[in-house]
Each structure stands twice: as structure tokens, then as C-alpha cells.
Amino acid sequence: MPPVTAIYPGSFDPVTNGHLDLIERGTKIFDRLIVGVLRNLEKEPLFTLDERVEMLREVTRKWPNVEVDIFDGLLVDYARRRKARVILRGIRAISDYEYELQMALMNRKIEPQIETVFMMPAETYSYLSSRLVREIARLGGPIQGLVPAVVEQRLRTKVL
Ligand code: PNS
């Protein structure tokens, strides 16, 4: 069987310990994992694209089969360009399922050769999201244990 490349796409604003948990799981079952950060011109992110990529590269450096990249346009076009056969997505709770199922089926409709694989992060992270992390940080709440140390430091300076 040829090596399998998977794309793990998202906004990663910022990367959380839940994302990292999923990346680590992904490194164990795929030969290559590309973390694809979406260049989304419609959203006003807290961290710039470069900042998000920089933090992701720093926290994934320990895994030699992980690459961090930027993409725009359709995810399946990007996956095809990168010769990825799999899109990896995390499902934390049943509430994620409906949106994820819709995306997975739409992606399959556009490109039937690419499979979406869902993985569950550790249950400790089942309530964790970048949106809540941003909100807690903005309001001065505790974010230790939710994000890697480098992200925690950057969040603190960002929201000061
Ligand atoms: O971190 P997010 O916001 O949950 O990630 C969503 C993402 C990047 C996976 C999704 O918005 C996406 O794939 N965008 C690229 C455009 C695209 O392909 N849209 C059609 C999806 S069916």
C-alpha cells in the first residue's frame, strides 16, 4: 500500500491542546499529516495567519511526519494538489457531528476519491474549543492546560 497522507484542516485560532491531541493520534496512523490552516478572508481572527502557522510549527516540531501549511479555496482541491487521500477531522461530542457529517458528505460529493476520517480527542478536551479559549483569555480567565505554553504566553500579550 502506498504511503497515506492526511490533511488536518482548520482555523487554529489558536491551536489548542485538543488539536494537538488529535495531531498526535494522526501521526500514529498516517504516514504524513499536513496541518492545513485556512486563509479565511471573511473571518476576523485573533491571531494573524503567520502567527497561527508559527505557533503550530513550534508545537508540532517534535513530529517529523507533520507539516504545517496554508491553504485557500476548496479543501478537496487542496487535498488533491497535496496528494492527500484523507481529510482528518476531530469530533468532540455529538453536537459536532451534524456539521461535520454535512461537510464530509459535501466533500465526498465534490471529490469521491478523498475520505474523511473522524477521530475523537481525549475526553479531557471534549469541552475545549479555540473560541472559548479566546473568550476566557479576553476576560482574564485561566487558560493553563487548555493550550500549549507558547500559545498561553502569546494569548496573554495579545489580550493585554
Ligand atoms: O476550524 P474550522 O473552522 O472548524 O475548520 C473549517 C474548515 C477549514 C475545515 C472548513 O471551513 C473548510 O474546509 N473550508 C475550506 C472551504 C471549503 O472547502 N468549503 C466547503 C466545505 S464542504
Short mmCIF file of N, CA, C and O in Angstrom, two decimals, residues 6-10 12 15 19 23 32-38 53 56-57 60 65-71 78 82:
data_model
loop_
_atom_site.label_atom_id
_atom_site.label_comp_id
_atom_site.label_asym_id
_atom_site.label_seq_id
_atom_site.Cartn_x
_atom_site.Cartn_y
_atom_site.Cartn_z
N ALA A 6 -2.59 12.57 5.08
CA ALA A 6 -3.87 13.13 5.54
C ALA A 6 -3.72 14.63 5.73
O ALA A 6 -2.65 15.11 6.11
N ILE A 7 -4.82 15.34 5.48
CA ILE A 7 -4.85 16.80 5.77
C ILE A 7 -5.72 16.99 7.00
O ILE A 7 -6.84 16.47 7.07
N TYR A 8 -5.20 17.74 7.95
CA TYR A 8 -5.99 18.12 9.12
C TYR A 8 -6.26 19.63 8.98
O TYR A 8 -5.40 20.44 9.28
N PRO A 9 -7.45 19.99 8.47
CA PRO A 9 -7.70 21.40 8.17
C PRO A 9 -8.38 22.13 9.33
O PRO A 9 -9.04 21.51 10.17
N GLY A 10 -8.23 23.44 9.35
CA GLY A 10 -8.93 24.20 10.37
C GLY A 10 -8.46 25.64 10.40
O GLY A 10 -7.63 26.06 9.59
N PHE A 12 -7.51 27.08 13.54
CA PHE A 12 -6.44 27.05 14.55
C PHE A 12 -6.17 28.45 15.12
O PHE A 12 -5.04 28.92 15.14
N VAL A 15 -4.20 27.26 18.10
CA VAL A 15 -4.12 25.82 18.31
C VAL A 15 -4.32 25.52 19.80
O VAL A 15 -3.81 26.24 20.66
N HIS A 19 -6.49 20.12 19.69
CA HIS A 19 -5.94 19.95 18.33
C HIS A 19 -4.68 19.09 18.39
O HIS A 19 -4.49 18.19 17.57
N ILE A 23 -3.65 15.70 16.52
CA ILE A 23 -2.48 15.62 15.63
C ILE A 23 -1.62 14.44 16.03
O ILE A 23 -1.18 13.65 15.20
N ARG A 32 1.96 10.66 6.64
CA ARG A 32 2.25 12.09 6.64
C ARG A 32 0.98 12.84 7.01
O ARG A 32 -0.10 12.48 6.52
N LEU A 33 1.12 13.84 7.86
CA LEU A 33 -0.03 14.62 8.27
C LEU A 33 0.25 16.09 7.96
O LEU A 33 1.22 16.66 8.46
N ILE A 34 -0.61 16.68 7.12
CA ILE A 34 -0.44 18.10 6.79
C ILE A 34 -1.51 18.88 7.55
O ILE A 34 -2.71 18.65 7.37
N VAL A 35 -1.05 19.76 8.43
CA VAL A 35 -2.00 20.62 9.15
C VAL A 35 -2.24 21.82 8.24
O VAL A 35 -1.33 22.61 7.98
N GLY A 36 -3.45 21.91 7.71
CA GLY A 36 -3.77 22.96 6.73
C GLY A 36 -4.52 24.10 7.40
O GLY A 36 -5.65 23.93 7.86
N VAL A 37 -3.89 25.27 7.45
CA VAL A 37 -4.53 26.42 8.08
C VAL A 37 -5.25 27.22 7.00
O VAL A 37 -4.65 27.63 6.01
N LEU A 38 -6.54 27.40 7.20
CA LEU A 38 -7.37 28.08 6.19
C LEU A 38 -7.11 29.59 6.19
O LEU A 38 -7.17 30.24 7.24
N VAL A 53 0.41 29.93 12.10
CA VAL A 53 1.31 28.96 11.48
C VAL A 53 2.58 28.80 12.34
O VAL A 53 3.05 27.69 12.59
N LEU A 56 1.83 26.79 15.41
CA LEU A 56 1.61 25.38 15.04
C LEU A 56 2.94 24.69 14.74
O LEU A 56 3.17 23.55 15.16
N ARG A 57 3.82 25.40 14.00
CA ARG A 57 5.11 24.78 13.66
C ARG A 57 5.90 24.50 14.92
O ARG A 57 6.51 23.44 15.04
N THR A 60 4.45 21.46 16.86
CA THR A 60 4.40 20.16 16.17
C THR A 60 5.80 19.72 15.72
O THR A 60 5.94 18.71 15.05
N ASN A 65 6.74 13.64 10.89
CA ASN A 65 5.81 13.43 9.76
C ASN A 65 4.67 14.46 9.72
O ASN A 65 3.68 14.28 9.03
N VAL A 66 4.86 15.57 10.46
CA VAL A 66 3.85 16.64 10.42
C VAL A 66 4.39 17.86 9.68
O VAL A 66 5.52 18.28 9.90
N GLU A 67 3.54 18.41 8.80
CA GLU A 67 3.90 19.63 8.08
C GLU A 67 2.77 20.62 8.32
O GLU A 67 1.60 20.23 8.39
N VAL A 68 3.12 21.90 8.47
CA VAL A 68 2.09 22.93 8.63
C VAL A 68 2.09 23.78 7.37
O VAL A 68 3.14 24.22 6.91
N ASP A 69 0.90 23.98 6.81
CA ASP A 69 0.81 24.69 5.54
C ASP A 69 -0.44 25.58 5.57
O ASP A 69 -1.30 25.43 6.43
N ILE A 70 -0.51 26.49 4.60
CA ILE A 70 -1.66 27.39 4.48
C ILE A 70 -2.42 26.99 3.23
O ILE A 70 -1.81 26.63 2.23
N PHE A 71 -3.75 27.05 3.29
CA PHE A 71 -4.49 26.80 2.06
C PHE A 71 -5.65 27.79 1.93
O PHE A 71 -6.10 28.36 2.92
N TYR A 78 -7.34 21.45 -2.54
CA TYR A 78 -6.03 21.49 -1.85
C TYR A 78 -5.54 20.07 -1.56
O TYR A 78 -4.38 19.73 -1.81
N ARG A 82 -2.13 18.25 -2.88
CA ARG A 82 -1.12 17.72 -1.97
C ARG A 82 -1.07 16.19 -1.96
O ARG A 82 -0.41 15.57 -1.16
#
